[in-house]
Amino acid sequence: MGVVGVLSSNGVAVCAWFKISGGCAIEYNTCIDEVEFTLGGRTNGFDFVATEEGLEQFIEVGTEALRALRARTAEREAAERDGVELDDLAG
């Protein structure tokens, strides 16, 4: 996980990234009109908040990404079985 802060002329803008691996603790808490997610634990993790509409969009795009990732994995596994160089599949 990592976080980068960027100073802008209007104050502070924050850019952040995180990587979720298998076994990562993921918790959520529902609020009035939002849901808060905690990744990796309350004291050393990463939090993000989404509205219902935002969460719906995130899940939709995440589902597409999961399908694409699984297709890419299947393609790489097939190439390995066929003896194709993995560099040939880049891009």
XYZ file of C-alpha atoms in Angstrom, residues 7-81:
75
model
C 0.536 20.272 -2.688
C -1.575 22.398 -5.027
C -2.284 26.129 -5.215
C -5.720 25.577 -3.627
C -4.463 23.624 -0.630
C -3.680 19.952 -0.486
C -4.825 17.390 -3.009
C -4.216 13.755 -2.114
C -3.513 10.986 -4.562
C -3.505 7.454 -3.243
C -3.013 3.914 -4.467
C -3.337 0.536 -2.884
C -2.879 -3.073 -3.873
C -5.193 -5.780 -2.606
C -3.704 -9.269 -2.433
C -5.439 -12.473 -1.432
C -5.920 -12.637 2.303
C -6.097 -8.845 2.729
C -8.525 -7.907 5.492
C -11.477 -6.026 4.008
C -14.153 -4.593 6.267
C -17.027 -2.187 5.694
C -19.291 0.017 7.737
C -22.536 1.502 6.436
C -23.309 5.110 7.282
C -26.417 7.142 6.523
C -25.913 7.342 2.761
C -22.399 5.971 2.274
C -20.344 2.882 2.916
C -16.820 3.033 4.320
C -14.323 0.320 3.415
C -11.175 -0.456 5.373
C -8.456 -2.479 3.644
C -5.662 -4.070 5.652
C -6.795 -3.132 9.144
C -7.964 -0.114 11.114
C -4.587 0.995 12.452
C -2.390 0.437 9.392
C -4.812 0.121 6.515
C -6.444 2.257 3.882
C -9.984 3.629 4.020
C -12.247 4.730 1.208
C -15.856 5.861 1.131
C -18.480 5.467 -1.582
C -22.059 6.526 -2.087
C -24.564 3.941 -3.309
C -24.229 5.193 -6.882
C -20.428 5.267 -6.646
C -20.274 1.760 -5.181
C -22.585 0.456 -7.898
C -20.310 1.935 -10.572
C -17.193 0.593 -8.824
C -18.663 -2.918 -8.702
C -19.726 -2.747 -12.352
C -16.288 -1.675 -13.546
C -14.594 -4.069 -11.095
C -16.631 -6.960 -12.502
C -15.514 -6.040 -16.028
C -11.912 -5.828 -14.843
C -12.140 -9.234 -13.146
C -13.442 -10.808 -16.353
C -10.623 -9.223 -18.361
C -8.005 -10.336 -15.823
C -9.305 -13.910 -15.836
C -9.353 -13.970 -19.645
C -5.770 -12.692 -19.715
C -4.707 -15.329 -17.180
C -6.354 -18.079 -19.242
C -4.631 -16.750 -22.361
C -1.230 -16.796 -20.651
C -1.780 -20.310 -19.280
C -2.774 -21.562 -22.736
C 0.317 -19.931 -24.240
C 2.546 -21.583 -21.639
C 0.993 -24.971 -22.435
